Each structure stands twice: as C-alpha cells, then as structure tokens.
GROMACS .gro file of C-alpha atoms in nm:
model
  269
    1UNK     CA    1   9.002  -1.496  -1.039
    2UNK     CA    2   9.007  -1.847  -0.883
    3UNK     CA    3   8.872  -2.163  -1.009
    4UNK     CA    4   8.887  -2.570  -0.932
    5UNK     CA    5   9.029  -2.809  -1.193
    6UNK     CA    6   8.959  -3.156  -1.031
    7UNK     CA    7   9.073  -3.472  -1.170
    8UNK     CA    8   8.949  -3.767  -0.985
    9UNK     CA    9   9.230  -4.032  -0.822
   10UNK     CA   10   9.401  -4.276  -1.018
   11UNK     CA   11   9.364  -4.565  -0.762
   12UNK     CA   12   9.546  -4.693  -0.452
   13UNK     CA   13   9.698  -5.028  -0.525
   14UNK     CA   14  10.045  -5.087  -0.498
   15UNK     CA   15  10.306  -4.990  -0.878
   16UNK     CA   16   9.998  -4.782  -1.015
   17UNK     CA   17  10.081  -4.471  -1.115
   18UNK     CA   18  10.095  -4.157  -0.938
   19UNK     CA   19   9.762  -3.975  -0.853
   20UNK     CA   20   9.640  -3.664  -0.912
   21UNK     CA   21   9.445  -3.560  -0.584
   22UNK     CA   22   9.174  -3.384  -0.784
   23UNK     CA   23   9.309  -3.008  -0.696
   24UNK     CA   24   9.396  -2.755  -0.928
   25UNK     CA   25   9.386  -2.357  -0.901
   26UNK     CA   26   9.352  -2.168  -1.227
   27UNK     CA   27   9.437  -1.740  -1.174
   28UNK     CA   28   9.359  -1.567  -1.496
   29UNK     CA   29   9.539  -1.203  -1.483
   30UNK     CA   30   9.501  -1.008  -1.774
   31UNK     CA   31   9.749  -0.802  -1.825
   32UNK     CA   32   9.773  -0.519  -2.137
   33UNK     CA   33   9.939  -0.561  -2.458
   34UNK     CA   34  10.000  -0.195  -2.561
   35UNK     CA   35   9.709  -0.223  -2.839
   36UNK     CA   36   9.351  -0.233  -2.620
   37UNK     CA   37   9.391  -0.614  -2.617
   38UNK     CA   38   9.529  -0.818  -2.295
   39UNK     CA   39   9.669  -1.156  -2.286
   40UNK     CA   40   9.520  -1.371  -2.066
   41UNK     CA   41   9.739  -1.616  -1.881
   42UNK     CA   42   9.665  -1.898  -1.641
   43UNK     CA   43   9.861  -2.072  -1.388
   44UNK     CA   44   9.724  -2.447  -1.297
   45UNK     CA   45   9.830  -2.624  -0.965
   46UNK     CA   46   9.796  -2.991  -0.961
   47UNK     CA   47   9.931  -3.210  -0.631
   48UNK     CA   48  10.029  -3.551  -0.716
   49UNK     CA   49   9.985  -3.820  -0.448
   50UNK     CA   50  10.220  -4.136  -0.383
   51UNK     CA   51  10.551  -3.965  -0.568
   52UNK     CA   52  10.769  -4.143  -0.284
   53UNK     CA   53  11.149  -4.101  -0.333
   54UNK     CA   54  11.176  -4.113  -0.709
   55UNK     CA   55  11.185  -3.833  -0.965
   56UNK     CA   56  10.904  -3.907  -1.189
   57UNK     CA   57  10.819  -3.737  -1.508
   58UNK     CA   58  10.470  -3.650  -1.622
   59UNK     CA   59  10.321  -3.491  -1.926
   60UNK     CA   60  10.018  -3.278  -1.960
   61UNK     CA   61   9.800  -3.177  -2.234
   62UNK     CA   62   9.616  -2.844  -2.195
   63UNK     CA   63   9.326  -2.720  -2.408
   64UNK     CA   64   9.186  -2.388  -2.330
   65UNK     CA   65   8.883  -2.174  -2.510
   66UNK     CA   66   8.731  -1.860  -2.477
   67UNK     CA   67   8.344  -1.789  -2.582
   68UNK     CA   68   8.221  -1.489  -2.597
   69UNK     CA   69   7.833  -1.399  -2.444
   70UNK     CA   70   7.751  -1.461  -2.765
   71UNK     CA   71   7.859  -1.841  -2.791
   72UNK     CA   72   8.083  -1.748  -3.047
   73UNK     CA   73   8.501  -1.926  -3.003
   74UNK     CA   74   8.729  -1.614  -2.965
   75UNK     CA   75   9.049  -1.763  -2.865
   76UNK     CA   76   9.207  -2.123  -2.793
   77UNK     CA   77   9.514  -2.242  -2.717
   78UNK     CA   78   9.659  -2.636  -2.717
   79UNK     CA   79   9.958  -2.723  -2.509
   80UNK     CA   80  10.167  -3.062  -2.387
   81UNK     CA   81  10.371  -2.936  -2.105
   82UNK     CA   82  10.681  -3.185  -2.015
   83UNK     CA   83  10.826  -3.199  -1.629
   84UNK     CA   84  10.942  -3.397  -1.369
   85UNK     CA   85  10.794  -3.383  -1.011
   86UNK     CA   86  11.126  -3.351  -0.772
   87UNK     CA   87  11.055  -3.582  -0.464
   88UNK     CA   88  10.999  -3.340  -0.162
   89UNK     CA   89  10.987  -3.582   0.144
   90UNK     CA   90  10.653  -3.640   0.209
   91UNK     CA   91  10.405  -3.848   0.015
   92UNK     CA   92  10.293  -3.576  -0.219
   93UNK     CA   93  10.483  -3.307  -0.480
   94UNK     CA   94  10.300  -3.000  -0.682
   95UNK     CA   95  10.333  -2.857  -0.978
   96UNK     CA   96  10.231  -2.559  -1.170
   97UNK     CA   97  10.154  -2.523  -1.572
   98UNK     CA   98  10.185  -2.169  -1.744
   99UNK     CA   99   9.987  -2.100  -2.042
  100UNK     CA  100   9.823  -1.796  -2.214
  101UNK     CA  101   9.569  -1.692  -2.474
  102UNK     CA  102   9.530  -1.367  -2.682
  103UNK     CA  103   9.210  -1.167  -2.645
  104UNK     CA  104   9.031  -0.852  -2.726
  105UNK     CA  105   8.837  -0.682  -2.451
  106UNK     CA  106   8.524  -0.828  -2.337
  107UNK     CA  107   8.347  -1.057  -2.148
  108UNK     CA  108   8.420  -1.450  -2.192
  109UNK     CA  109   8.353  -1.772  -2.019
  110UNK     CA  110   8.729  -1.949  -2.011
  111UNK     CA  111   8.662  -2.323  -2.054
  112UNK     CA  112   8.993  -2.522  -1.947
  113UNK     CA  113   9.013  -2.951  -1.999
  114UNK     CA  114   9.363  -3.096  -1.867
  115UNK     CA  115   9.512  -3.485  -1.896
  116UNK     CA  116   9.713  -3.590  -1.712
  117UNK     CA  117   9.892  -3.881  -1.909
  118UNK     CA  118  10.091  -4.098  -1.585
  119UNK     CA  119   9.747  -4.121  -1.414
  120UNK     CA  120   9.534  -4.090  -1.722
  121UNK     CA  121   9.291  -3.878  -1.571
  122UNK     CA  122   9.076  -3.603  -1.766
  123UNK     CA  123   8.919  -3.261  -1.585
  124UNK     CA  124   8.780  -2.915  -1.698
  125UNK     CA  125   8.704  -2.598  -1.570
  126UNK     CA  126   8.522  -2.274  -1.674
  127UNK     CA  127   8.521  -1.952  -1.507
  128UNK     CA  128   8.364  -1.638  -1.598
  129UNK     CA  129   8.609  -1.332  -1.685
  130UNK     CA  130   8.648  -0.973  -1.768
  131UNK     CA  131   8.920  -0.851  -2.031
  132UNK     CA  132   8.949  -0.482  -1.972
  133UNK     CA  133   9.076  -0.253  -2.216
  134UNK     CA  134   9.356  -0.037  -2.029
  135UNK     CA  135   9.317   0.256  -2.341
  136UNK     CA  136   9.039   0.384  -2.162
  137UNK     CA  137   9.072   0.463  -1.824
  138UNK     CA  138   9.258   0.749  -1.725
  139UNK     CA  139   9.463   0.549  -1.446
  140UNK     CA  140   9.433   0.159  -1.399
  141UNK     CA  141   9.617  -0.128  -1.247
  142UNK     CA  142   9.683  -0.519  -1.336
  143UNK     CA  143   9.587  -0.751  -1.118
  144UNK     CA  144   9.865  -0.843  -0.850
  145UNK     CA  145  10.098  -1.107  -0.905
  146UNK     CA  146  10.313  -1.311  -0.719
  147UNK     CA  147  10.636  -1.496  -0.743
  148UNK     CA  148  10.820  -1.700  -0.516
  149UNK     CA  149  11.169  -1.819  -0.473
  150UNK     CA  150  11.232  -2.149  -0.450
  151UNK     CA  151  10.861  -2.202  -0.606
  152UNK     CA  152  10.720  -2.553  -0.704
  153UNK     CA  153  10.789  -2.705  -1.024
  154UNK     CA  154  10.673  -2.493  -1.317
  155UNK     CA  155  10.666  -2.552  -1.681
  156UNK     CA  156  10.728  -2.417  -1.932
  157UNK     CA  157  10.886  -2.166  -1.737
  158UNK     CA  158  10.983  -1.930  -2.003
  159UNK     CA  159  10.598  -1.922  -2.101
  160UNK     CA  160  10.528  -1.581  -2.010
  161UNK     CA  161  10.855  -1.384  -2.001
  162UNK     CA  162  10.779  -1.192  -2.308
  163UNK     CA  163  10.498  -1.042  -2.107
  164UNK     CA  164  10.591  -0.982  -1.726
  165UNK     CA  165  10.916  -1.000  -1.569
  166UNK     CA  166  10.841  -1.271  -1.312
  167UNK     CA  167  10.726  -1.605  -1.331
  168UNK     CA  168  10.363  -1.615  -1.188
  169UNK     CA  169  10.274  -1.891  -0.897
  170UNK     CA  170   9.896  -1.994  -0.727
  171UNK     CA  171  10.035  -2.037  -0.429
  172UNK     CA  172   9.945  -1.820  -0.132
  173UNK     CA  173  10.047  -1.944   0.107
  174UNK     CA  174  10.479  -1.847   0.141
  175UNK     CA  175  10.762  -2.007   0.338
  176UNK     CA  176  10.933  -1.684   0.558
  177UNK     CA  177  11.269  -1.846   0.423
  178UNK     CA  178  11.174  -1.775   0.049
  179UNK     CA  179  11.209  -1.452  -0.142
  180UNK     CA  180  10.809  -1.320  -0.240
  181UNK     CA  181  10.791  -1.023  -0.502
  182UNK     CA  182  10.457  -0.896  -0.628
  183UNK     CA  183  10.449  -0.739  -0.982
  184UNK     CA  184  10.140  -0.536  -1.109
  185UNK     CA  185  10.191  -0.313  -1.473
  186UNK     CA  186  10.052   0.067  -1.405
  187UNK     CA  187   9.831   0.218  -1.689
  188UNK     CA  188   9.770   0.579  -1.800
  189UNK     CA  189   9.518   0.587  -2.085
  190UNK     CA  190   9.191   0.771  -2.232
  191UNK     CA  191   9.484   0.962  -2.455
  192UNK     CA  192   9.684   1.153  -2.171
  193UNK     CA  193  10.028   1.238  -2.219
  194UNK     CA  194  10.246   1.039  -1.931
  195UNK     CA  195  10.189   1.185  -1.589
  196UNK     CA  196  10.374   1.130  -1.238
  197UNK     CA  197  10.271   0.837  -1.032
  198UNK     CA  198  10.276   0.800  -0.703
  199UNK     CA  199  10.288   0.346  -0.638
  200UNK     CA  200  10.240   0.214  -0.256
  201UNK     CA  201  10.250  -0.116  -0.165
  202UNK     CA  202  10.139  -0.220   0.219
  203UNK     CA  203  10.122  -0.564   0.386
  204UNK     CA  204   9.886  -0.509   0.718
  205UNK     CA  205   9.837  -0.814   0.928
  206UNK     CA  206   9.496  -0.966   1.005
  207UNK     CA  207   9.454  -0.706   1.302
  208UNK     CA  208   9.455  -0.411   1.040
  209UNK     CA  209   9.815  -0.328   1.117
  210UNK     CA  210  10.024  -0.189   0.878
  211UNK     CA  211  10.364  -0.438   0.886
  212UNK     CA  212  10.553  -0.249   0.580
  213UNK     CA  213  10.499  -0.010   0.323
  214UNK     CA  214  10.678   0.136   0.034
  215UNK     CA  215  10.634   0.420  -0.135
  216UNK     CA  216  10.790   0.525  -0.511
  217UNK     CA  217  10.765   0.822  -0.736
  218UNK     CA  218  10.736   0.731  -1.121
  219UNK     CA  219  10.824   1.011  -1.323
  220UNK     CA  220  10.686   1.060  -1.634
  221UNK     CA  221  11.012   0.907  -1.893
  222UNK     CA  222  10.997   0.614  -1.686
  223UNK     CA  223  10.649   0.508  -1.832
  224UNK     CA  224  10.659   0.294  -2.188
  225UNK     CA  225  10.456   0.520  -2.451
  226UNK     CA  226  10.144   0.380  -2.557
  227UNK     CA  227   9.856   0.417  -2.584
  228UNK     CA  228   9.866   0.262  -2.298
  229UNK     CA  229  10.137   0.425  -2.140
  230UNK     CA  230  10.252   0.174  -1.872
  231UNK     CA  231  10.506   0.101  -1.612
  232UNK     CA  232  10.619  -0.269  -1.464
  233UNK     CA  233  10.635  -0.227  -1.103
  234UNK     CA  234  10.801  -0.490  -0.917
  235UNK     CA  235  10.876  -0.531  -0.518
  236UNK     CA  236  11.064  -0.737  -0.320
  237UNK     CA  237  10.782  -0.824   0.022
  238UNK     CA  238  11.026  -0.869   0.308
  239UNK     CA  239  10.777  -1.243   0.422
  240UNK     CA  240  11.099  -1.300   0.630
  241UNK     CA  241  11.002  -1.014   0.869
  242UNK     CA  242  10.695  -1.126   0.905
  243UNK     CA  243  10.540  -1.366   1.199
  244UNK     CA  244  10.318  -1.644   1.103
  245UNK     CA  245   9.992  -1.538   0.979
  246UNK     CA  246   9.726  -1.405   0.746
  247UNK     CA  247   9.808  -1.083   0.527
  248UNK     CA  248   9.678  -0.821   0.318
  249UNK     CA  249   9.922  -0.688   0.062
  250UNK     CA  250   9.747  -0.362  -0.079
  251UNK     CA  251   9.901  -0.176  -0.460
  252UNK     CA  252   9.786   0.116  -0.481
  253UNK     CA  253   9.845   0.396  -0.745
  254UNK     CA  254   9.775   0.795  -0.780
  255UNK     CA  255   9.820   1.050  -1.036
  256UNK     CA  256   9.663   1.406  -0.978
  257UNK     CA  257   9.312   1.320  -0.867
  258UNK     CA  258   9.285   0.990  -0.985
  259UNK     CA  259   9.371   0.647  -0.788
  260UNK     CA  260   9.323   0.288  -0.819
  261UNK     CA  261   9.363  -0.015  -0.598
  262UNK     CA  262   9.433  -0.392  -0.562
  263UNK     CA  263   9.469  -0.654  -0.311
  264UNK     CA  264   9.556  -0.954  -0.214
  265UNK     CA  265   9.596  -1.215   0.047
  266UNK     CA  266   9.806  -1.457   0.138
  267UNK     CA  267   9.968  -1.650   0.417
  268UNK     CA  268  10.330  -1.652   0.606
  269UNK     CA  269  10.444  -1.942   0.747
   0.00000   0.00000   0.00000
C-alpha cells in the first residue's frame, strides 16, 4: 500500500538549510509472525533539495499509530533515526527510514507524523490497512518486496533483520547496473501439516511478454513449523538483462489445488 508524506520546503535563500521537497512514500507490508499476528513495517522516502557537495547529517523523529475501526489506539511506535545524506552529484540526495509496529489482525487506519530537524519541517500521513492473519488460509503469500544494491541511504538499517532477510526499499524504479531481489514469505495454514509448493516468479514487459521466469519446488522440511508453516523465498531478478522499460514481476505459489498470487511493478532503467 502506497501513501504521500509531504513536508512543505524549508525556503530558498542562500546558507538555509537543506529542504525537504515535500515527497515521501510509505509501503506497509505485513508480514506473519508465526502467532496469527503480523508486524507491520514501513519504509519512508524523503528527497532533500540543495545538499550540494557536502555530506550533511540529518535527524528524524518518527511517530506512528494504529486505530482500530473502533477509534480505539492498538499500536504506536516513536523513533529518532540518525544519517547522513552522501552527496550524489546533482542538487538533490534521498533517503529512506525503516520502522515497524506490532499488530493483531484487523483492520486499522496507520496515522504517520515525521520532523525533519535540519529543515524543521513537520508532515503526517494516514492510510487505511488490512492485517491478515496467515493461520487461516490454507495457502497465502506476503506482499512482494524489494531490495536493491547499491540502494539510497537507509537507516536504521538493521531495523527489520529479525523479520525478513533483506532490507526493504520504495523505490521502483532500478538502475540495470544494480543487483534487484524480491522476497515474499509463503504460508500454509487453517491447521495442515506442511505440503509441497510449487513458487514462480515472472517479469513480463509492458507488451505482456514473458522476459524471465523461475520456477522452484519447496518440499515439505524446508517449510518453518507453525502454525503458520512458512517459507522465505528470495530471488535474485536479472534487471541487467532487461531493456529500459516498464515491468510486471508476478509471485505466484501452488500446493495441490490451491494457489495464490502477487504483483508488482516497477521500472528498468
């Protein structure tokens, strides 16, 4: 899911501080804890505007809430994330935040306020979301994410690694000299024993063409016992075979009669 965090400029005159352009992109990806509940995390963009040649260091306080349909406060995390923006030739340099929150499945409206303390600017965001509960389903997927290497600047960096294997990025739009790998954690629930599963991952082009596909068997003791029982699936996309364009990349996962999907798009350039 995909919403705007915009934090208005911090002026134009000559020694003021670097300005936030007003653009952030918040994904929220839950992604199971082996009990029914997910952790949410969140990945914020910002672009910062006159960084010229030095390396400048910024600071970020985060507040995130959840409230449930009923109004009531289910979850909230505070955070003051520390960087410094690396020059990157051009008048502007990006940077991405990590942070998650713990919550049951259910419905919430995520409400997100960031400051930004060189420009000492204030925005928020809300979003609508769904926490699903992976015990249920017979077969389910995670949402899809993506990682790229070299990536912008992102703090804390070790935010996440006790929950996915790869650190998580907004961006969709991928240099062909990078390495992109998409991660997505396979379910088996609604109290099944562990079952074969058959992952496929396809990038087709804008024209509906299929540009590469991989296919792998997961036998049963591969899967982590739950419940959920759940596999990390991780895959290298070869971007540097691909020409410039739009793309689909398509997850998709079968066991016996049951299958599930996700996709999503991005951009080689």
């Amino acid at each position: 899911r995909h919403a705007r965090l915009l934090l208005a400029p911090a002026g134009g005159r000559d020694g003021s501080p670097p300005a936030l352009r007003g653009r952030s992109v918040t994904i929220d990806e839950p992604v199971g804890d082996g009990a029914g509940g997910s952790r949410l995390f969140e990945t914020r963009m910002f672009v910062v505007d006159r960084l010229g040649k030095l390396r400048t260091p910024e600071a970020v306080d985060i507040v995130t809430r959840a409230i449930s349909d009923s109004g009531d406060l289910r979850g909230s995390a505070t955070q003051t994330v520390q960087l410094v923006l690396r020059p990157t030739g051009g008048s502007a340099a990006s940077y991405e935040v990590l942070s998650r929150i713990e919550l049951k499945p259910g419905r919430y409206s995520l409400r997100a306020a960031a400051h930004a303390r060189t420009a000492d600017k204030t925005g928020s965001v809300y979003c609508d979301i769904d926490v699903p509960d992976y015990t249920k389903p017979r077969l389910s997927l995670s949402g899809i994410i993506l990682s790229m290497n070299p990536g912008v600047v992102t703090a804390p960096k070790d935010a996440l690694s006790s929950l996915i294997p790869v650190v998580p990025t907004t961006l969709r739009e991928f240099d062909r000299r990078g390495t992109l790998t998409a991660f997505a954690r396979i379910y088996q629930g609604a109290g099944r024993p562990p079952s074969a599963v058959t992952a496929t991952v396809r990038v087709v082009d804008s024209a509906g063409r299929s540009m590469f596909e991989s296919i792998e068997e997961i036998g049963p003791s591969r899967l982590v016992p739950g419940p959920p029982s759940s596999f990390d699936w991780k895959v290298a996309v070869p971007i540097d075979r691909l020409r410039e364009g739009r793309y689909l990349l398509i997850v998709e996962a079968k066991a016996g009669a049951d299958a599930v999907r996700r996709d999503v798009r991005f951009t080689a350039r």
